[in-house]
Amino acid sequence: MRTKLSFALMLALLSVLTPALSEAQFLDPLTVQFTADKSDYTRGEQVLLTLQVTNRSALPVTFSFSNGQRYDFTARDASGNALWTWSTGRTFDTASQQTIPAGATVTWQETWSFSADDGRPVLDGAYTVTGIFLGNYLGRSGSKQGEAAITLTTPDTLQATFSTDKSSYGLFDSAAALTLTVTNTGTFPVTVLFNSAQTHDFSVGNSSGTVVWTWSNGKTFDPTPWEQVLAPGESWQFKGTWSLNNNNGVRVPAGTYTVKGSFLGSYYGQVGTKGGEAQVQVRGLL
């Protein structure tokens, strides 16, 4: 009787342990962890991408690669469009193998500078970055990758200043010299888009707010859009003259006038229009 009970107990124990043993036997020995160094970035920063593969088993694991490429990183926009792939344009060696000892971790790191595969900077917004492990090995199960959500914002680093050569002009003054200066105060280059060959404008308004003169009046500009890069610490200076006449070529009456300089470029992170103004006196006498 005791023998029968012992045999039945052994069968019961085997029925419980067998699924666990079978599951452990085929358990994927490697885990993959992917991280970005932070979640929010400002333009000019780079994303540090880290892919870690850990052997959680008690035995070494050897994995093989179809070529020398062991991993890849990608970036997608909020619509899921792939904008950047680390391996694009790279060449790799022939097929290879690598072994991870029991309990060990292999780490790979690369950076993304928020540029697309064509080298152009991406727009501000939300992105998903992904790290992909490409090794094949015994017991592999499912996709070996991870992803992280990040955002890019661009601070407005362009500052504009405007000045006139004097604050008061008399009867014998023939013109006012105007200067508009745009400076990149940031640590990263700014790509500025102009909708035509016209990069700036100057205007003059009387005390009632009516614009009496515009620098661009009567001028023609090539309508082809174009871009130019303003490097960190660099300035663009635009100069012009106001002959103290209105758009009809007639000398303006004595009075107070507001002279403005306007920058017509647009760029990532722009907040409002760029320019400046100054008040000047036009005198009827000396």
mmCIF file of C-alpha atoms in Angstrom:
data_model
loop_
_atom_site.group_PDB
_atom_site.id
_atom_site.type_symbol
_atom_site.label_atom_id
_atom_site.label_comp_id
_atom_site.label_asym_id
_atom_site.label_seq_id
_atom_site.Cartn_x
_atom_site.Cartn_y
_atom_site.Cartn_z
ATOM 1 C CA MET A 1 0.000 0.000 0.000
ATOM 2 C CA ARG A 2 2.851 2.353 0.877
ATOM 3 C CA THR A 3 4.557 1.545 -2.432
ATOM 4 C CA LYS A 4 1.446 2.510 -4.393
ATOM 5 C CA LEU A 5 1.138 5.811 -2.519
ATOM 6 C CA SER A 6 4.809 6.661 -3.087
ATOM 7 C CA PHE A 7 4.523 5.921 -6.800
ATOM 8 C CA ALA A 8 1.381 8.054 -7.073
ATOM 9 C CA LEU A 9 3.099 10.887 -5.240
ATOM 10 C CA MET A 10 6.064 10.726 -7.616
ATOM 11 C CA LEU A 11 3.756 10.906 -10.610
ATOM 12 C CA ALA A 12 1.989 13.913 -9.150
ATOM 13 C CA LEU A 13 5.279 15.706 -8.518
ATOM 14 C CA LEU A 14 6.516 14.957 -12.018
ATOM 15 C CA SER A 15 3.312 16.329 -13.535
ATOM 16 C CA VAL A 16 3.844 19.615 -11.689
ATOM 17 C CA LEU A 17 7.565 19.943 -12.348
ATOM 18 C CA THR A 18 7.653 18.870 -15.992
ATOM 19 C CA PRO A 19 6.059 22.085 -17.428
ATOM 20 C CA ALA A 20 8.416 24.209 -15.335
ATOM 21 C CA LEU A 21 11.440 22.220 -16.499
ATOM 22 C CA SER A 22 10.277 22.398 -20.101
ATOM 23 C CA GLU A 23 9.716 26.150 -19.860
ATOM 24 C CA ALA A 24 13.138 26.742 -18.295
ATOM 25 C CA GLN A 25 14.782 24.616 -20.949
ATOM 26 C CA PHE A 26 13.533 26.874 -23.735
ATOM 27 C CA LEU A 27 13.724 30.174 -21.848
ATOM 28 C CA ASP A 28 15.412 32.906 -23.917
ATOM 29 C CA PRO A 29 18.786 33.378 -22.193
ATOM 30 C CA LEU A 30 19.307 36.997 -23.340
ATOM 31 C CA THR A 31 17.515 40.186 -22.357
ATOM 32 C CA VAL A 32 17.793 43.486 -24.207
ATOM 33 C CA GLN A 33 17.524 46.911 -22.623
ATOM 34 C CA PHE A 34 17.527 50.163 -24.604
ATOM 35 C CA THR A 35 17.652 53.712 -23.220
ATOM 36 C CA ALA A 36 18.103 57.318 -24.292
ATOM 37 C CA ASP A 37 20.071 59.431 -21.818
ATOM 38 C CA LYS A 38 17.033 61.678 -21.234
ATOM 39 C CA SER A 39 13.586 62.422 -22.660
ATOM 40 C CA ASP A 40 13.679 66.140 -23.513
ATOM 41 C CA TYR A 41 16.294 67.801 -25.715
ATOM 42 C CA THR A 42 16.991 71.274 -27.043
ATOM 43 C CA ARG A 43 18.457 71.798 -30.493
ATOM 44 C CA GLY A 44 22.216 71.498 -30.464
ATOM 45 C CA GLU A 45 22.167 68.523 -28.089
ATOM 46 C CA GLN A 46 22.729 64.924 -29.109
ATOM 47 C CA VAL A 47 20.853 61.842 -27.957
ATOM 48 C CA LEU A 48 23.045 59.202 -26.332
ATOM 49 C CA LEU A 49 21.590 55.820 -27.299
ATOM 50 C CA THR A 50 22.517 52.760 -25.210
ATOM 51 C CA LEU A 51 21.727 49.137 -26.084
ATOM 52 C CA GLN A 52 22.570 46.462 -23.503
ATOM 53 C CA VAL A 53 22.363 42.701 -23.981
ATOM 54 C CA THR A 54 22.552 40.593 -20.797
ATOM 55 C CA ASN A 55 23.054 36.830 -20.512
ATOM 56 C CA ARG A 56 20.794 35.849 -17.624
ATOM 57 C CA SER A 57 21.543 32.133 -17.941
ATOM 58 C CA ALA A 58 24.133 30.033 -16.112
ATOM 59 C CA LEU A 59 25.953 29.177 -19.350
ATOM 60 C CA PRO A 60 27.799 31.260 -21.957
ATOM 61 C CA VAL A 61 25.751 32.184 -25.022
ATOM 62 C CA THR A 62 27.251 32.466 -28.500
ATOM 63 C CA PHE A 63 25.387 34.490 -31.062
ATOM 64 C CA SER A 64 26.107 34.992 -34.755
ATOM 65 C CA PHE A 65 25.647 37.897 -37.173
ATOM 66 C CA SER A 66 25.022 37.704 -40.902
ATOM 67 C CA ASN A 67 27.651 40.428 -41.279
ATOM 68 C CA GLY A 68 29.748 42.608 -39.002
ATOM 69 C CA GLN A 69 26.709 44.664 -37.956
ATOM 70 C CA ARG A 70 25.704 43.710 -34.422
ATOM 71 C CA TYR A 71 23.018 46.328 -33.760
ATOM 72 C CA ASP A 72 21.135 49.252 -35.238
ATOM 73 C CA PHE A 73 19.401 52.406 -34.052
ATOM 74 C CA THR A 74 16.512 54.251 -35.710
ATOM 75 C CA ALA A 75 14.428 57.384 -35.151
ATOM 76 C CA ARG A 76 10.811 57.838 -36.217
ATOM 77 C CA ASP A 77 8.570 60.902 -36.128
ATOM 78 C CA ALA A 78 5.139 61.078 -34.493
ATOM 79 C CA SER A 79 3.541 59.635 -37.660
ATOM 80 C CA GLY A 80 5.818 56.615 -37.592
ATOM 81 C CA ASN A 81 7.966 57.704 -40.533
ATOM 82 C CA ALA A 82 11.580 56.526 -40.294
ATOM 83 C CA LEU A 83 13.821 59.604 -40.516
ATOM 84 C CA TRP A 84 17.190 58.263 -39.436
ATOM 85 C CA THR A 85 18.907 54.893 -39.293
ATOM 86 C CA TRP A 86 22.355 54.574 -37.757
ATOM 87 C CA SER A 87 23.527 51.956 -40.282
ATOM 88 C CA THR A 88 22.602 54.017 -43.358
ATOM 89 C CA GLY A 89 25.697 54.608 -45.467
ATOM 90 C CA ARG A 90 27.887 52.344 -43.333
ATOM 91 C CA THR A 91 29.685 49.203 -44.462
ATOM 92 C CA PHE A 92 30.206 46.117 -42.340
ATOM 93 C CA ASP A 93 32.529 43.100 -42.297
ATOM 94 C CA THR A 94 31.640 39.512 -43.116
ATOM 95 C CA ALA A 95 29.647 37.165 -40.875
ATOM 96 C CA SER A 96 30.911 36.928 -37.302
ATOM 97 C CA GLN A 97 30.248 35.474 -33.850
ATOM 98 C CA GLN A 98 30.443 36.708 -30.272
ATOM 99 C CA THR A 99 30.095 34.986 -26.919
ATOM 100 C CA ILE A 100 28.626 36.489 -23.754
ATOM 101 C CA PRO A 101 29.698 34.750 -20.541
ATOM 102 C CA ALA A 102 27.068 33.725 -18.020
ATOM 103 C CA GLY A 103 25.689 36.759 -16.168
ATOM 104 C CA ALA A 104 27.634 39.235 -18.328
ATOM 105 C CA THR A 105 26.368 42.294 -20.223
ATOM 106 C CA VAL A 106 27.494 43.716 -23.556
ATOM 107 C CA THR A 107 26.889 47.439 -24.135
ATOM 108 C CA TRP A 108 26.816 49.435 -27.383
ATOM 109 C CA GLN A 109 26.386 53.215 -27.584
ATOM 110 C CA GLU A 110 25.863 55.667 -30.442
ATOM 111 C CA THR A 111 24.545 59.231 -30.751
ATOM 112 C CA TRP A 112 21.847 60.887 -32.837
ATOM 113 C CA SER A 113 22.191 64.607 -33.605
ATOM 114 C CA PHE A 114 18.558 65.112 -34.720
ATOM 115 C CA SER A 115 19.481 64.993 -38.389
ATOM 116 C CA ALA A 116 17.689 62.880 -40.998
ATOM 117 C CA ASP A 117 19.488 60.411 -43.248
ATOM 118 C CA ASP A 118 19.942 63.168 -45.842
ATOM 119 C CA GLY A 119 21.783 65.309 -43.291
ATOM 120 C CA ARG A 120 19.043 67.902 -42.877
ATOM 121 C CA PRO A 121 17.971 68.809 -39.322
ATOM 122 C CA VAL A 122 14.603 67.432 -38.265
ATOM 123 C CA LEU A 123 11.755 69.634 -37.065
ATOM 124 C CA ASP A 124 10.818 70.185 -33.453
ATOM 125 C CA GLY A 125 8.443 67.578 -32.049
ATOM 126 C CA ALA A 126 8.098 64.088 -30.605
ATOM 127 C CA TYR A 127 10.228 61.157 -31.778
ATOM 128 C CA THR A 128 10.611 57.481 -31.015
ATOM 129 C CA VAL A 129 14.151 56.093 -30.978
ATOM 130 C CA THR A 130 14.740 52.358 -31.185
ATOM 131 C CA GLY A 131 17.709 50.109 -30.438
ATOM 132 C CA ILE A 132 17.819 46.735 -32.231
ATOM 133 C CA PHE A 133 20.002 43.711 -31.417
ATOM 134 C CA LEU A 134 20.716 41.662 -34.565
ATOM 135 C CA GLY A 135 22.342 38.536 -33.114
ATOM 136 C CA ASN A 136 20.948 35.045 -33.646
ATOM 137 C CA TYR A 137 21.411 32.293 -31.040
ATOM 138 C CA LEU A 138 19.913 29.118 -29.600
ATOM 139 C CA GLY A 139 16.742 29.875 -27.679
ATOM 140 C CA ARG A 140 16.096 33.265 -29.224
ATOM 141 C CA SER A 141 12.450 34.278 -28.868
ATOM 142 C CA GLY A 142 10.697 37.321 -30.308
ATOM 143 C CA SER A 143 11.988 40.756 -31.267
ATOM 144 C CA LYS A 144 15.195 41.915 -29.622
ATOM 145 C CA GLN A 145 14.750 45.662 -29.430
ATOM 146 C CA GLY A 146 13.625 48.482 -27.202
ATOM 147 C CA GLU A 147 12.403 52.010 -27.742
ATOM 148 C CA ALA A 148 12.142 55.351 -25.973
ATOM 149 C CA ALA A 149 10.037 58.473 -26.514
ATOM 150 C CA ILE A 150 11.890 61.784 -26.758
ATOM 151 C CA THR A 151 11.077 65.390 -27.708
ATOM 152 C CA LEU A 152 13.051 68.133 -29.428
ATOM 153 C CA THR A 153 12.515 71.853 -28.923
ATOM 154 C CA THR A 154 14.478 74.758 -30.314
ATOM 155 C CA PRO A 155 15.065 77.876 -28.209
ATOM 156 C CA ASP A 156 14.975 81.145 -30.129
ATOM 157 C CA THR A 157 18.623 82.146 -30.194
ATOM 158 C CA LEU A 158 18.493 84.939 -32.785
ATOM 159 C CA GLN A 159 18.536 88.487 -31.465
ATOM 160 C CA ALA A 160 17.933 91.543 -33.635
ATOM 161 C CA THR A 161 18.960 95.124 -32.943
ATOM 162 C CA PHE A 162 18.220 98.224 -34.977
ATOM 163 C CA SER A 163 19.786 101.670 -34.927
ATOM 164 C CA THR A 164 19.974 104.965 -36.786
ATOM 165 C CA ASP A 165 23.108 107.048 -37.012
ATOM 166 C CA LYS A 166 21.400 110.008 -35.281
ATOM 167 C CA SER A 167 18.253 110.748 -33.363
ATOM 168 C CA SER A 168 17.551 114.101 -34.967
ATOM 169 C CA TYR A 169 17.914 115.360 -38.556
ATOM 170 C CA GLY A 170 17.913 118.984 -39.656
ATOM 171 C CA LEU A 171 17.317 120.845 -42.884
ATOM 172 C CA PHE A 172 20.770 120.158 -44.263
ATOM 173 C CA ASP A 173 20.776 116.436 -43.444
ATOM 174 C CA SER A 174 20.287 114.468 -46.623
ATOM 175 C CA ALA A 175 19.683 110.953 -45.247
ATOM 176 C CA ALA A 176 19.472 108.752 -42.179
ATOM 177 C CA ALA A 177 21.748 105.691 -42.022
ATOM 178 C CA LEU A 178 19.908 102.548 -40.886
ATOM 179 C CA THR A 179 21.460 99.375 -39.508
ATOM 180 C CA LEU A 180 19.755 96.076 -38.646
ATOM 181 C CA THR A 181 21.913 93.447 -36.948
ATOM 182 C CA VAL A 182 20.896 89.810 -36.402
ATOM 183 C CA THR A 183 23.074 87.687 -34.085
ATOM 184 C CA ASN A 184 23.006 84.006 -33.224
ATOM 185 C CA THR A 185 23.492 83.964 -29.456
ATOM 186 C CA GLY A 186 23.130 80.178 -29.203
ATOM 187 C CA THR A 187 25.586 77.315 -29.232
ATOM 188 C CA PHE A 188 24.266 75.700 -32.428
ATOM 189 C CA PRO A 189 23.990 76.883 -36.049
ATOM 190 C CA VAL A 190 20.608 78.168 -37.203
ATOM 191 C CA THR A 191 19.343 77.492 -40.722
ATOM 192 C CA VAL A 192 17.360 80.525 -41.876
ATOM 193 C CA LEU A 193 14.849 80.346 -44.717
ATOM 194 C CA PHE A 194 14.118 83.378 -46.896
ATOM 195 C CA ASN A 195 11.054 83.303 -49.145
ATOM 196 C CA SER A 196 12.799 85.467 -51.736
ATOM 197 C CA ALA A 197 16.048 87.341 -52.270
ATOM 198 C CA GLN A 198 14.757 90.011 -49.902
ATOM 199 C CA THR A 199 16.284 89.422 -46.473
ATOM 200 C CA HIS A 200 15.074 92.535 -44.624
ATOM 201 C CA ASP A 201 13.117 95.752 -44.892
ATOM 202 C CA PHE A 202 13.096 99.248 -43.403
ATOM 203 C CA SER A 203 10.058 101.467 -42.924
ATOM 204 C CA VAL A 204 9.146 104.868 -41.502
ATOM 205 C CA GLY A 205 5.874 105.831 -39.863
ATOM 206 C CA ASN A 206 4.649 109.275 -38.820
ATOM 207 C CA SER A 207 3.194 110.209 -35.456
ATOM 208 C CA SER A 208 -0.252 109.004 -36.594
ATOM 209 C CA GLY A 209 1.113 105.535 -37.382
ATOM 210 C CA THR A 210 0.873 105.916 -41.136
ATOM 211 C CA VAL A 211 3.763 104.349 -43.034
ATOM 212 C CA VAL A 212 5.224 107.085 -45.237
ATOM 213 C CA TRP A 213 8.303 105.303 -46.564
ATOM 214 C CA THR A 214 9.438 101.714 -47.157
ATOM 215 C CA TRP A 215 12.938 100.726 -48.245
ATOM 216 C CA SER A 216 11.645 97.918 -50.502
ATOM 217 C CA ASN A 217 9.178 100.193 -52.298
ATOM 218 C CA GLY A 218 9.868 100.029 -56.027
ATOM 219 C CA LYS A 219 12.495 97.285 -55.666
ATOM 220 C CA THR A 220 12.215 93.815 -57.212
ATOM 221 C CA PHE A 221 13.587 90.605 -55.716
ATOM 222 C CA ASP A 222 14.188 87.116 -57.036
ATOM 223 C CA PRO A 223 11.183 85.093 -55.750
ATOM 224 C CA THR A 224 13.177 81.858 -55.344
ATOM 225 C CA PRO A 225 13.288 80.682 -51.702
ATOM 226 C CA TRP A 226 16.744 80.005 -50.281
ATOM 227 C CA GLU A 227 18.509 79.131 -47.051
ATOM 228 C CA GLN A 228 21.564 80.344 -45.215
ATOM 229 C CA VAL A 229 23.197 79.128 -41.998
ATOM 230 C CA LEU A 230 24.013 81.555 -39.206
ATOM 231 C CA ALA A 231 26.798 80.054 -37.096
ATOM 232 C CA PRO A 232 26.976 80.388 -33.287
ATOM 233 C CA GLY A 233 28.204 83.860 -32.345
ATOM 234 C CA GLU A 234 27.945 85.095 -35.944
ATOM 235 C CA SER A 235 26.064 88.254 -36.954
ATOM 236 C CA TRP A 236 24.457 89.476 -40.153
ATOM 237 C CA GLN A 237 24.303 93.228 -40.683
ATOM 238 C CA PHE A 238 21.875 94.875 -43.082
ATOM 239 C CA LYS A 239 22.304 98.531 -43.948
ATOM 240 C CA GLY A 240 20.164 101.059 -45.735
ATOM 241 C CA THR A 241 19.489 104.782 -45.967
ATOM 242 C CA TRP A 242 16.345 106.849 -45.666
ATOM 243 C CA SER A 243 16.510 110.042 -47.690
ATOM 244 C CA LEU A 244 14.002 111.721 -45.320
ATOM 245 C CA ASN A 245 11.494 111.606 -48.180
ATOM 246 C CA ASN A 246 8.229 109.729 -48.477
ATOM 247 C CA ASN A 247 7.569 107.028 -51.080
ATOM 248 C CA ASN A 248 6.723 109.757 -53.598
ATOM 249 C CA GLY A 249 10.138 111.346 -53.212
ATOM 250 C CA VAL A 250 8.856 114.397 -51.284
ATOM 251 C CA ARG A 251 10.605 115.567 -48.108
ATOM 252 C CA VAL A 252 8.569 114.589 -45.041
ATOM 253 C CA PRO A 253 7.231 117.397 -42.804
ATOM 254 C CA ALA A 254 8.956 118.207 -39.546
ATOM 255 C CA GLY A 255 7.888 115.881 -36.777
ATOM 256 C CA THR A 256 8.561 112.666 -34.889
ATOM 257 C CA TYR A 257 8.965 109.471 -36.898
ATOM 258 C CA THR A 258 9.326 105.816 -35.985
ATOM 259 C CA VAL A 259 11.926 104.049 -38.081
ATOM 260 C CA LYS A 260 11.828 100.242 -38.130
ATOM 261 C CA GLY A 261 14.104 97.473 -39.319
ATOM 262 C CA SER A 262 12.543 94.072 -39.993
ATOM 263 C CA PHE A 263 14.295 90.732 -40.493
ATOM 264 C CA LEU A 264 12.386 88.548 -42.967
ATOM 265 C CA GLY A 265 14.016 85.169 -42.337
ATOM 266 C CA SER A 266 12.255 82.261 -40.628
ATOM 267 C CA TYR A 267 13.808 79.356 -38.719
ATOM 268 C CA TYR A 268 13.188 76.569 -36.213
ATOM 269 C CA GLY A 269 12.058 77.829 -32.832
ATOM 270 C CA GLN A 270 11.333 81.366 -33.979
ATOM 271 C CA VAL A 271 9.255 83.396 -31.534
ATOM 272 C CA GLY A 272 7.620 86.399 -33.179
ATOM 273 C CA THR A 273 9.109 88.676 -35.810
ATOM 274 C CA LYS A 274 12.657 89.932 -35.493
ATOM 275 C CA GLY A 275 13.593 93.570 -35.772
ATOM 276 C CA GLY A 276 13.748 96.819 -33.905
ATOM 277 C CA GLU A 277 12.756 100.457 -34.062
ATOM 278 C CA ALA A 278 13.933 103.918 -33.139
ATOM 279 C CA GLN A 279 12.251 107.300 -32.891
ATOM 280 C CA VAL A 280 13.836 110.205 -34.707
ATOM 281 C CA GLN A 281 13.072 113.882 -35.097
ATOM 282 C CA VAL A 282 12.970 115.553 -38.482
ATOM 283 C CA ARG A 283 13.384 119.289 -38.030
ATOM 284 C CA GLY A 284 12.214 121.967 -40.440
ATOM 285 C CA LEU A 285 15.121 124.225 -39.488
ATOM 286 C CA LEU A 286 18.738 123.705 -38.603
#
